[in-house]
């Protein structure tokens, strides 16, 4: 663990000295962490590699401003940077796509029908289909709402962790999640009226 | 808990079972990212020089303008430009 920490510190110093090999090592080390965050918060029309690259460009640019704090690992700072970059990218997307039932795969529709109808049988589909159906709903939300729901429900992070990652206060996180859930319910009710299978 | 929320959590629980594929850095990704950043920082230093040059140019033009106005006032105050413009205007006014 200490070795890893030392290596990261060396890499950071190397990047500050514009050492390409150090930058290469740092990217190799941080890529899994960054790509996991990017995949969870990826805007619709954005490639995950492009967004990951944007995160690393920001990381290189802001490395001089990074100050090590006791007990807080460097990866925490990187996670926060990645989440903020994704949020900016989601905000830039602006237009949220309209849902059309006909465009969705049957397995995805099964989960959406389950969520908005009175049927009590849980769909037996792949986890990917469940994930896609959640994505369909999440895309209808505002970027900040989408972020907070993804962090809490899909990544199972605590309110405190969400607060640390986003830089929002705990109260703000609670308010945002409350509003986001209310909006999700409204979207569900709206779709219930439009659902063509009932 | 609301019925919709309960079903949402069911779906989220199923989605969390999605097995994440092995994460490997794409070939050349680190090199590309570094090259991009290096190019970007070079561009930004060029842009900084351009901005500085432009500001220097604006400053020099402003100084030149101030000097020209000062010199004009000095010259018009001297007798070299007699009769004064004001006098001519006053004469015309009086004639009218």
PDB file of C-alpha atoms in Angstrom:
ATOM      1  CA  UNK A   1       0.000   0.000   0.000  1.00  0.00           C
ATOM      2  CA  UNK A   2       2.834   2.310   0.963  1.00  0.00           C
ATOM      3  CA  UNK A   3       4.679   1.369  -2.198  1.00  0.00           C
ATOM      4  CA  UNK A   4       1.641   2.242  -4.290  1.00  0.00           C
ATOM      5  CA  UNK A   5       1.307   5.576  -2.534  1.00  0.00           C
ATOM      6  CA  UNK A   6       4.991   6.279  -3.097  1.00  0.00           C
ATOM      7  CA  UNK A   7       4.715   5.311  -6.755  1.00  0.00           C
ATOM      8  CA  UNK A   8       1.796   7.644  -7.260  1.00  0.00           C
ATOM      9  CA  UNK A   9       3.700  10.471  -5.646  1.00  0.00           C
ATOM     10  CA  UNK A  10       6.673   9.798  -7.901  1.00  0.00           C
ATOM     11  CA  UNK A  11       4.386   9.662 -10.921  1.00  0.00           C
ATOM     12  CA  UNK A  12       2.794  12.966  -9.935  1.00  0.00           C
ATOM     13  CA  UNK A  13       6.196  14.601  -9.591  1.00  0.00           C
ATOM     14  CA  UNK A  14       7.162  13.132 -12.960  1.00  0.00           C
ATOM     15  CA  UNK A  15       4.052  14.527 -14.645  1.00  0.00           C
ATOM     16  CA  UNK A  16       4.819  17.924 -13.151  1.00  0.00           C
ATOM     17  CA  UNK A  17       8.279  17.655 -14.742  1.00  0.00           C
ATOM     18  CA  UNK A  18       6.555  16.718 -18.044  1.00  0.00           C
ATOM     19  CA  UNK A  19       7.870  13.175 -17.943  1.00  0.00           C
ATOM     20  CA  UNK A  20       5.874  11.103 -20.453  1.00  0.00           C
ATOM     21  CA  UNK A  21       6.745   7.761 -18.826  1.00  0.00           C
ATOM     22  CA  UNK A  22       5.422   8.952 -15.450  1.00  0.00           C
ATOM     23  CA  UNK A  23       2.229  10.176 -17.116  1.00  0.00           C
ATOM     24  CA  UNK A  24       1.870   6.790 -18.807  1.00  0.00           C
ATOM     25  CA  UNK A  25       2.197   4.974 -15.458  1.00  0.00           C
ATOM     26  CA  UNK A  26      -0.293   7.312 -13.803  1.00  0.00           C
ATOM     27  CA  UNK A  27      -2.875   6.784 -16.563  1.00  0.00           C
ATOM     28  CA  UNK A  28      -2.401   3.002 -16.416  1.00  0.00           C
ATOM     29  CA  UNK A  29      -2.934   3.066 -12.663  1.00  0.00           C
ATOM     30  CA  UNK A  30      -5.973   5.343 -12.633  1.00  0.00           C
ATOM     31  CA  UNK A  31      -7.739   4.159 -15.795  1.00  0.00           C
ATOM     32  CA  UNK A  32      -9.921   1.454 -14.150  1.00  0.00           C
ATOM     33  CA  UNK A  33     -11.167   3.918 -11.533  1.00  0.00           C
ATOM     34  CA  UNK A  34     -11.872   6.634 -14.099  1.00  0.00           C
ATOM     35  CA  UNK A  35     -13.545   4.370 -16.659  1.00  0.00           C
ATOM     36  CA  UNK A  36     -15.889   2.877 -14.018  1.00  0.00           C
ATOM     37  CA  UNK A  37     -17.101   6.358 -13.103  1.00  0.00           C
ATOM     38  CA  UNK A  38     -17.350   7.409 -16.741  1.00  0.00           C
ATOM     39  CA  UNK A  39     -19.410   4.326 -17.652  1.00  0.00           C
ATOM     40  CA  UNK A  40     -21.853   5.016 -14.815  1.00  0.00           C
ATOM     41  CA  UNK A  41     -22.425   8.629 -15.808  1.00  0.00           C
ATOM     42  CA  UNK A  42     -21.931   8.597 -19.551  1.00  0.00           C
ATOM     43  CA  UNK A  43     -24.019  11.021 -21.627  1.00  0.00           C
ATOM     44  CA  UNK A  44     -25.906   9.465 -24.512  1.00  0.00           C
ATOM     45  CA  UNK A  45     -23.880  10.900 -27.376  1.00  0.00           C
ATOM     46  CA  UNK A  46     -20.427  10.664 -25.912  1.00  0.00           C
ATOM     47  CA  UNK A  47     -17.814   7.947 -26.264  1.00  0.00           C
ATOM     48  CA  UNK A  48     -16.494   6.601 -22.971  1.00  0.00           C
ATOM     49  CA  UNK A  49     -12.885   6.822 -24.159  1.00  0.00           C
ATOM     50  CA  UNK A  50     -13.322  10.475 -25.167  1.00  0.00           C
ATOM     51  CA  UNK A  51     -14.746  11.353 -21.788  1.00  0.00           C
ATOM     52  CA  UNK A  52     -12.046   9.391 -19.965  1.00  0.00           C
ATOM     53  CA  UNK A  53      -9.439  11.282 -21.971  1.00  0.00           C
ATOM     54  CA  UNK A  54     -11.075  14.557 -20.951  1.00  0.00           C
ATOM     55  CA  UNK A  55     -10.782  13.500 -17.315  1.00  0.00           C
ATOM     56  CA  UNK A  56      -7.061  12.789 -17.732  1.00  0.00           C
ATOM     57  CA  UNK A  57      -6.474  16.091 -19.533  1.00  0.00           C
ATOM     58  CA  UNK A  58      -8.083  17.901 -16.602  1.00  0.00           C
ATOM     59  CA  UNK A  59      -6.038  15.801 -14.210  1.00  0.00           C
ATOM     60  CA  UNK A  60      -2.750  16.778 -15.903  1.00  0.00           C
ATOM     61  CA  UNK A  61      -3.773  20.436 -16.005  1.00  0.00           C
ATOM     62  CA  UNK A  62      -4.823  20.589 -12.362  1.00  0.00           C
ATOM     63  CA  UNK A  63      -2.134  18.427 -10.855  1.00  0.00           C
ATOM     64  CA  UNK A  64      -0.137  21.487  -9.806  1.00  0.00           C
ATOM     65  CA  UNK A  65      -3.118  22.628  -7.738  1.00  0.00           C
ATOM     66  CA  UNK A  66      -3.494  19.279  -5.940  1.00  0.00           C
ATOM     67  CA  UNK A  67      -2.600  19.387  -2.260  1.00  0.00           C
ATOM     68  CA  UNK A  68      -2.248  16.129  -0.401  1.00  0.00           C
ATOM     69  CA  UNK A  69      -4.401  15.929   2.714  1.00  0.00           C
ATOM     70  CA  UNK A  70      -3.820  13.399   5.498  1.00  0.00           C
ATOM     71  CA  UNK A  71      -6.163  10.425   5.333  1.00  0.00           C
ATOM     72  CA  UNK A  72      -7.558  11.354   1.931  1.00  0.00           C
ATOM     73  CA  UNK A  73      -6.066   9.288  -0.889  1.00  0.00           C
ATOM     74  CA  UNK A  74      -5.197  10.760  -4.265  1.00  0.00           C
ATOM     75  CA  UNK A  75      -7.789   8.479  -5.891  1.00  0.00           C
ATOM     76  CA  UNK A  76     -10.486  10.358  -4.009  1.00  0.00           C
ATOM     77  CA  UNK A  77      -9.464  13.586  -5.687  1.00  0.00           C
ATOM     78  CA  UNK A  78      -9.436  11.795  -9.062  1.00  0.00           C
ATOM     79  CA  UNK A  79     -12.933  10.345  -8.457  1.00  0.00           C
ATOM     80  CA  UNK A  80     -14.245  13.780  -7.682  1.00  0.00           C
ATOM     81  CA  UNK A  81     -12.629  15.215 -10.796  1.00  0.00           C
ATOM     82  CA  UNK A  82     -14.096  12.408 -12.923  1.00  0.00           C
ATOM     83  CA  UNK A  83     -17.599  12.837 -11.478  1.00  0.00           C
ATOM     84  CA  UNK A  84     -17.483  16.614 -12.015  1.00  0.00           C
ATOM     85  CA  UNK A  85     -16.317  16.122 -15.614  1.00  0.00           C
ATOM     86  CA  UNK A  86     -19.173  13.687 -16.285  1.00  0.00           C
ATOM     87  CA  UNK A  87     -21.664  16.074 -14.723  1.00  0.00           C
ATOM     88  CA  UNK A  88     -20.421  18.914 -16.943  1.00  0.00           C
ATOM     89  CA  UNK A  89     -20.706  16.642 -19.941  1.00  0.00           C
ATOM     90  CA  UNK A  90     -24.260  15.630 -18.989  1.00  0.00           C
ATOM     91  CA  UNK A  91     -25.172  19.288 -18.566  1.00  0.00           C
ATOM     92  CA  UNK A  92     -23.714  20.081 -21.989  1.00  0.00           C
ATOM     93  CA  UNK A  93     -25.990  17.457 -23.524  1.00  0.00           C
ATOM     94  CA  UNK A  94     -28.962  19.693 -22.630  1.00  0.00           C
ATOM     95  CA  UNK A  95     -31.686  18.024 -24.637  1.00  0.00           C
ATOM     96  CA  UNK A  96     -33.102  14.977 -22.941  1.00  0.00           C
ATOM     97  CA  UNK A  97     -34.415  12.412 -25.424  1.00  0.00           C
ATOM     98  CA  UNK A  98     -38.112  11.611 -25.638  1.00  0.00           C
ATOM     99  CA  UNK A  99     -39.004   8.069 -24.739  1.00  0.00           C
ATOM    100  CA  UNK A 100     -40.613   5.980 -27.430  1.00  0.00           C
ATOM    101  CA  UNK A 101     -41.659   2.502 -26.411  1.00  0.00           C
ATOM    102  CA  UNK A 102     -41.144   1.235 -29.936  1.00  0.00           C
ATOM    103  CA  UNK A 103     -37.427   2.075 -29.840  1.00  0.00           C
ATOM    104  CA  UNK A 104     -36.741  -0.103 -26.813  1.00  0.00           C
ATOM    105  CA  UNK A 105     -35.714  -3.740 -26.624  1.00  0.00           C
ATOM    106  CA  UNK A 106     -38.348  -6.172 -25.336  1.00  0.00           C
ATOM    107  CA  UNK A 107     -36.358  -6.961 -22.167  1.00  0.00           C
ATOM    108  CA  UNK A 108     -35.990  -3.272 -21.347  1.00  0.00           C
ATOM    109  CA  UNK A 109     -39.703  -2.730 -21.908  1.00  0.00           C
ATOM    110  CA  UNK A 110     -40.450  -5.623 -19.533  1.00  0.00           C
ATOM    111  CA  UNK A 111     -38.746  -3.787 -16.660  1.00  0.00           C
ATOM    112  CA  UNK A 112     -40.366  -0.476 -17.523  1.00  0.00           C
ATOM    113  CA  UNK A 113     -43.773  -2.146 -17.628  1.00  0.00           C
ATOM    114  CA  UNK A 114     -43.054  -3.758 -14.277  1.00  0.00           C
ATOM    115  CA  UNK A 115     -42.175  -0.391 -12.753  1.00  0.00           C
ATOM    116  CA  UNK A 116     -45.225   1.471 -13.980  1.00  0.00           C
ATOM    117  CA  UNK A 117     -47.877  -1.230 -13.846  1.00  0.00           C
ATOM    118  CA  UNK A 118     -49.546  -3.248 -11.105  1.00  0.00           C
ATOM    119  CA  UNK A 119     -48.028  -6.537 -12.318  1.00  0.00           C
ATOM    120  CA  UNK A 120     -46.318  -8.328  -9.456  1.00  0.00           C
ATOM    121  CA  UNK A 121     -44.070 -10.681 -11.384  1.00  0.00           C
ATOM    122  CA  UNK A 122     -40.473  -9.499 -11.479  1.00  0.00           C
ATOM    123  CA  UNK A 123     -39.109  -9.788 -15.016  1.00  0.00           C
ATOM    124  CA  UNK A 124     -36.514 -12.508 -15.557  1.00  0.00           C
ATOM    125  CA  UNK A 125     -34.092 -10.707 -17.797  1.00  0.00           C
ATOM    126  CA  UNK A 126     -30.400 -10.059 -17.910  1.00  0.00           C
ATOM    127  CA  UNK A 127     -28.877  -7.524 -15.537  1.00  0.00           C
ATOM    128  CA  UNK A 128     -27.894  -5.505 -18.596  1.00  0.00           C
ATOM    129  CA  UNK A 129     -31.550  -5.138 -19.590  1.00  0.00           C
ATOM    130  CA  UNK A 130     -32.408  -3.941 -16.087  1.00  0.00           C
ATOM    131  CA  UNK A 131     -29.545  -1.483 -16.244  1.00  0.00           C
ATOM    132  CA  UNK A 132     -30.734  -0.222 -19.642  1.00  0.00           C
ATOM    133  CA  UNK A 133     -34.259   0.323 -18.395  1.00  0.00           C
ATOM    134  CA  UNK A 134     -32.903   2.361 -15.481  1.00  0.00           C
ATOM    135  CA  UNK A 135     -30.785   4.355 -17.927  1.00  0.00           C
ATOM    136  CA  UNK A 136     -33.876   5.096 -20.021  1.00  0.00           C
ATOM    137  CA  UNK A 137     -35.572   6.570 -16.962  1.00  0.00           C
ATOM    138  CA  UNK A 138     -32.478   8.358 -15.690  1.00  0.00           C
ATOM    139  CA  UNK A 139     -31.960  10.097 -19.033  1.00  0.00           C
ATOM    140  CA  UNK A 140     -35.217  11.938 -18.449  1.00  0.00           C
ATOM    141  CA  UNK A 141     -33.837  13.575 -15.309  1.00  0.00           C
ATOM    142  CA  UNK A 142     -31.720  16.666 -14.864  1.00  0.00           C
ATOM    143  CA  UNK A 143     -27.963  15.885 -14.833  1.00  0.00           C
ATOM    144  CA  UNK A 144     -27.537  16.566 -11.102  1.00  0.00           C
ATOM    145  CA  UNK A 145     -30.574  14.400 -10.260  1.00  0.00           C
ATOM    146  CA  UNK A 146     -29.312  11.618 -12.472  1.00  0.00           C
ATOM    147  CA  UNK A 147     -25.902  11.775 -10.839  1.00  0.00           C
ATOM    148  CA  UNK A 148     -27.225  11.579  -7.303  1.00  0.00           C
ATOM    149  CA  UNK A 149     -29.581   8.665  -8.048  1.00  0.00           C
ATOM    150  CA  UNK A 150     -26.855   6.744  -9.875  1.00  0.00           C
ATOM    151  CA  UNK A 151     -24.423   7.184  -7.004  1.00  0.00           C
ATOM    152  CA  UNK A 152     -26.957   6.174  -4.361  1.00  0.00           C
ATOM    153  CA  UNK A 153     -28.987   3.442  -6.032  1.00  0.00           C
ATOM    154  CA  UNK A 154     -26.661   1.895  -8.580  1.00  0.00           C
ATOM    155  CA  UNK A 155     -23.301   2.367  -6.929  1.00  0.00           C
ATOM    156  CA  UNK A 156     -24.771   1.991  -3.416  1.00  0.00           C
ATOM    157  CA  UNK A 157     -22.775   4.876  -1.985  1.00  0.00           C
ATOM    158  CA  UNK A 158     -23.790   6.534   1.256  1.00  0.00           C
ATOM    159  CA  UNK A 159     -25.075  10.113   1.431  1.00  0.00           C
ATOM    160  CA  UNK A 160     -21.782  11.111   3.053  1.00  0.00           C
ATOM    161  CA  UNK A 161     -19.786   9.579   0.208  1.00  0.00           C
ATOM    162  CA  UNK A 162     -21.978  11.311  -2.385  1.00  0.00           C
ATOM    163  CA  UNK A 163     -21.402  14.556  -0.535  1.00  0.00           C
ATOM    164  CA  UNK A 164     -17.626  14.032  -0.635  1.00  0.00           C
ATOM    165  CA  UNK A 165     -17.558  13.069  -4.304  1.00  0.00           C
ATOM    166  CA  UNK A 166     -19.784  15.857  -5.548  1.00  0.00           C
ATOM    167  CA  UNK A 167     -18.710  18.577  -3.154  1.00  0.00           C
ATOM    168  CA  UNK A 168     -22.361  19.209  -2.219  1.00  0.00           C
ATOM    169  CA  UNK A 169     -23.404  19.445   1.431  1.00  0.00           C
ATOM    170  CA  UNK A 170     -25.188  16.456   3.005  1.00  0.00           C
ATOM    171  CA  UNK A 171     -28.403  18.492   3.222  1.00  0.00           C
ATOM    172  CA  UNK A 172     -28.160  19.388  -0.462  1.00  0.00           C
ATOM    173  CA  UNK A 173     -27.622  15.737  -1.392  1.00  0.00           C
ATOM    174  CA  UNK A 174     -30.710  14.733   0.635  1.00  0.00           C
ATOM    175  CA  UNK A 175     -32.817  17.470  -0.937  1.00  0.00           C
ATOM    176  CA  UNK A 176     -31.606  16.544  -4.431  1.00  0.00           C
ATOM    177  CA  UNK A 177     -32.328  12.849  -3.964  1.00  0.00           C
ATOM    178  CA  UNK A 178     -35.785  13.594  -2.576  1.00  0.00           C
ATOM    179  CA  UNK A 179     -36.602  15.787  -5.570  1.00  0.00           C
ATOM    180  CA  UNK A 180     -35.042  13.335  -8.015  1.00  0.00           C
ATOM    181  CA  UNK A 181     -37.156  10.463  -6.683  1.00  0.00           C
ATOM    182  CA  UNK A 182     -40.279  12.618  -6.925  1.00  0.00           C
ATOM    183  CA  UNK A 183     -39.424  13.433 -10.549  1.00  0.00           C
ATOM    184  CA  UNK A 184     -38.830   9.758 -11.309  1.00  0.00           C
ATOM    185  CA  UNK A 185     -42.245   8.901  -9.877  1.00  0.00           C
ATOM    186  CA  UNK A 186     -43.836  11.602 -12.047  1.00  0.00           C
ATOM    187  CA  UNK A 187     -42.121  10.194 -15.138  1.00  0.00           C
ATOM    188  CA  UNK A 188     -43.381   6.740 -14.168  1.00  0.00           C
ATOM    189  CA  UNK A 189     -46.966   7.989 -13.814  1.00  0.00           C
ATOM    190  CA  UNK A 190     -46.728   9.815 -17.128  1.00  0.00           C
ATOM    191  CA  UNK A 191     -45.561   6.660 -18.871  1.00  0.00           C
ATOM    192  CA  UNK A 192     -48.259   4.622 -17.253  1.00  0.00           C
ATOM    193  CA  UNK A 193     -50.738   6.696 -19.214  1.00  0.00           C
ATOM    194  CA  UNK A 194     -48.779   6.228 -22.448  1.00  0.00           C
ATOM    195  CA  UNK A 195     -47.941   2.568 -22.027  1.00  0.00           C
ATOM    196  CA  UNK A 196     -49.410   0.792 -25.062  1.00  0.00           C
ATOM    197  CA  UNK A 197     -49.528  -2.730 -23.651  1.00  0.00           C
ATOM    198  CA  UNK A 198     -52.148  -2.255 -20.954  1.00  0.00           C
TER     199      UNK A 198
ATOM    200  CA  UNK B   1     -41.985   3.140   0.531  1.00  0.00           C
ATOM    201  CA  UNK B   2     -43.911   4.078  -2.557  1.00  0.00           C
ATOM    202  CA  UNK B   3     -44.800   1.211  -4.920  1.00  0.00           C
ATOM    203  CA  UNK B   4     -42.857   2.776  -7.770  1.00  0.00           C
ATOM    204  CA  UNK B   5     -39.817   3.244  -5.510  1.00  0.00           C
ATOM    205  CA  UNK B   6     -39.975  -0.402  -4.429  1.00  0.00           C
ATOM    206  CA  UNK B   7     -40.055  -1.576  -8.027  1.00  0.00           C
ATOM    207  CA  UNK B   8     -37.291   0.856  -8.929  1.00  0.00           C
ATOM    208  CA  UNK B   9     -35.133  -0.677  -6.178  1.00  0.00           C
ATOM    209  CA  UNK B  10     -35.920  -4.190  -7.508  1.00  0.00           C
ATOM    210  CA  UNK B  11     -34.691  -3.113 -10.922  1.00  0.00           C
ATOM    211  CA  UNK B  12     -31.609  -1.412  -9.436  1.00  0.00           C
ATOM    212  CA  UNK B  13     -30.771  -4.582  -7.471  1.00  0.00           C
ATOM    213  CA  UNK B  14     -30.960  -6.620 -10.676  1.00  0.00           C
ATOM    214  CA  UNK B  15     -28.862  -4.054 -12.557  1.00  0.00           C
ATOM    215  CA  UNK B  16     -26.160  -4.185  -9.888  1.00  0.00           C
ATOM    216  CA  UNK B  17     -25.654  -7.869 -10.667  1.00  0.00           C
ATOM    217  CA  UNK B  18     -24.258  -6.884 -14.045  1.00  0.00           C
ATOM    218  CA  UNK B  19     -20.786  -8.362 -14.213  1.00  0.00           C
ATOM    219  CA  UNK B  20     -18.290  -5.706 -15.093  1.00  0.00           C
ATOM    220  CA  UNK B  21     -15.992  -6.860 -17.865  1.00  0.00           C
ATOM    221  CA  UNK B  22     -12.271  -6.787 -17.304  1.00  0.00           C
ATOM    222  CA  UNK B  23     -10.977  -3.268 -17.525  1.00  0.00           C
ATOM    223  CA  UNK B  24      -7.876  -2.843 -19.602  1.00  0.00           C
ATOM    224  CA  UNK B  25      -6.374   0.384 -20.762  1.00  0.00           C
ATOM    225  CA  UNK B  26      -6.961   0.619 -24.539  1.00  0.00           C
ATOM    226  CA  UNK B  27      -3.777   0.351 -26.555  1.00  0.00           C
ATOM    227  CA  UNK B  28      -2.167   3.775 -26.945  1.00  0.00           C
ATOM    228  CA  UNK B  29      -4.674   5.514 -24.682  1.00  0.00           C
ATOM    229  CA  UNK B  30      -2.060   6.856 -22.249  1.00  0.00           C
ATOM    230  CA  UNK B  31       0.175   8.044 -25.091  1.00  0.00           C
ATOM    231  CA  UNK B  32      -2.747   9.736 -26.844  1.00  0.00           C
ATOM    232  CA  UNK B  33      -3.922  11.470 -23.675  1.00  0.00           C
ATOM    233  CA  UNK B  34      -0.416  12.721 -22.884  1.00  0.00           C
ATOM    234  CA  UNK B  35       0.213  13.868 -26.471  1.00  0.00           C
ATOM    235  CA  UNK B  36      -3.130  15.662 -26.493  1.00  0.00           C
ATOM    236  CA  UNK B  37      -2.343  17.444 -23.253  1.00  0.00           C
ATOM    237  CA  UNK B  38       1.165  18.400 -24.377  1.00  0.00           C
ATOM    238  CA  UNK B  39      -0.233  19.820 -27.626  1.00  0.00           C
ATOM    239  CA  UNK B  40      -2.955  21.610 -25.702  1.00  0.00           C
ATOM    240  CA  UNK B  41      -0.525  23.199 -23.253  1.00  0.00           C
ATOM    241  CA  UNK B  42       1.691  24.316 -26.170  1.00  0.00           C
ATOM    242  CA  UNK B  43      -1.338  25.864 -27.834  1.00  0.00           C
ATOM    243  CA  UNK B  44      -2.298  27.564 -24.612  1.00  0.00           C
ATOM    244  CA  UNK B  45       1.196  29.084 -24.206  1.00  0.00           C
ATOM    245  CA  UNK B  46       1.022  30.372 -27.799  1.00  0.00           C
ATOM    246  CA  UNK B  47      -2.408  31.794 -27.036  1.00  0.00           C
ATOM    247  CA  UNK B  48      -1.010  33.461 -23.910  1.00  0.00           C
ATOM    248  CA  UNK B  49       1.754  35.083 -25.955  1.00  0.00           C
ATOM    249  CA  UNK B  50      -0.779  36.268 -28.526  1.00  0.00           C
ATOM    250  CA  UNK B  51      -2.948  37.785 -25.795  1.00  0.00           C
ATOM    251  CA  UNK B  52       0.042  39.513 -24.219  1.00  0.00           C
ATOM    252  CA  UNK B  53       1.203  40.879 -27.588  1.00  0.00           C
ATOM    253  CA  UNK B  54      -2.268  42.153 -28.359  1.00  0.00           C
ATOM    254  CA  UNK B  55      -2.499  43.883 -24.982  1.00  0.00           C
ATOM    255  CA  UNK B  56       0.921  45.474 -25.514  1.00  0.00           C
ATOM    256  CA  UNK B  57      -0.229  46.696 -28.913  1.00  0.00           C
ATOM    257  CA  UNK B  58      -3.396  48.224 -27.450  1.00  0.00           C
ATOM    258  CA  UNK B  59      -1.343  49.893 -24.702  1.00  0.00           C
ATOM    259  CA  UNK B  60       1.136  51.321 -27.207  1.00  0.00           C
ATOM    260  CA  UNK B  61      -1.704  52.662 -29.399  1.00  0.00           C
ATOM    261  CA  UNK B  62      -3.351  54.298 -26.378  1.00  0.00           C
ATOM    262  CA  UNK B  63      -0.051  55.905 -25.313  1.00  0.00           C
ATOM    263  CA  UNK B  64       0.463  57.176 -28.860  1.00  0.00           C
ATOM    264  CA  UNK B  65      -3.037  58.656 -28.930  1.00  0.00           C
ATOM    265  CA  UNK B  66      -2.513  60.411 -25.563  1.00  0.00           C
ATOM    266  CA  UNK B  67       0.774  61.854 -26.768  1.00  0.00           C
ATOM    267  CA  UNK B  68      -0.767  63.026 -30.044  1.00  0.00           C
ATOM    268  CA  UNK B  69      -3.608  64.813 -28.221  1.00  0.00           C
ATOM    269  CA  UNK B  70      -1.176  66.468 -25.780  1.00  0.00           C
ATOM    270  CA  UNK B  71       1.061  67.606 -28.611  1.00  0.00           C
ATOM    271  CA  UNK B  72      -1.928  68.913 -30.559  1.00  0.00           C
ATOM    272  CA  UNK B  73      -3.055  71.012 -27.577  1.00  0.00           C
ATOM    273  CA  UNK B  74       0.450  72.337 -27.081  1.00  0.00           C
ATOM    274  CA  UNK B  75       0.737  73.224 -30.741  1.00  0.00           C
ATOM    275  CA  UNK B  76      -2.699  74.855 -30.914  1.00  0.00           C
ATOM    276  CA  UNK B  77      -1.857  76.928 -27.807  1.00  0.00           C
ATOM    277  CA  UNK B  78       1.198  78.340 -29.562  1.00  0.00           C
ATOM    278  CA  UNK B  79       1.003  81.231 -32.013  1.00  0.00           C
ATOM    279  CA  UNK B  80       1.949  79.081 -34.977  1.00  0.00           C
ATOM    280  CA  UNK B  81      -1.728  78.413 -35.655  1.00  0.00           C
ATOM    281  CA  UNK B  82      -3.023  81.964 -35.263  1.00  0.00           C
ATOM    282  CA  UNK B  83      -5.728  83.024 -35.831  1.00  0.00           C
ATOM    283  CA  UNK B  84      -7.309  80.522 -33.375  1.00  0.00           C
ATOM    284  CA  UNK B  85     -10.134  78.380 -34.491  1.00  0.00           C
ATOM    285  CA  UNK B  86     -12.306  79.873 -31.752  1.00  0.00           C
ATOM    286  CA  UNK B  87     -11.692  83.337 -33.172  1.00  0.00           C
ATOM    287  CA  UNK B  88     -12.721  82.290 -36.646  1.00  0.00           C
ATOM    288  CA  UNK B  89     -15.923  80.787 -35.321  1.00  0.00           C
ATOM    289  CA  UNK B  90     -16.638  83.925 -33.301  1.00  0.00           C
ATOM    290  CA  UNK B  91     -16.003  86.123 -36.356  1.00  0.00           C
ATOM    291  CA  UNK B  92     -18.356  84.094 -38.500  1.00  0.00           C
ATOM    292  CA  UNK B  93     -21.008  84.225 -35.778  1.00  0.00           C
ATOM    293  CA  UNK B  94     -20.610  87.985 -35.447  1.00  0.00           C
ATOM    294  CA  UNK B  95     -20.893  88.425 -39.222  1.00  0.00           C
ATOM    295  CA  UNK B  96     -24.100  86.393 -39.298  1.00  0.00           C
TER     296      UNK B  96
END
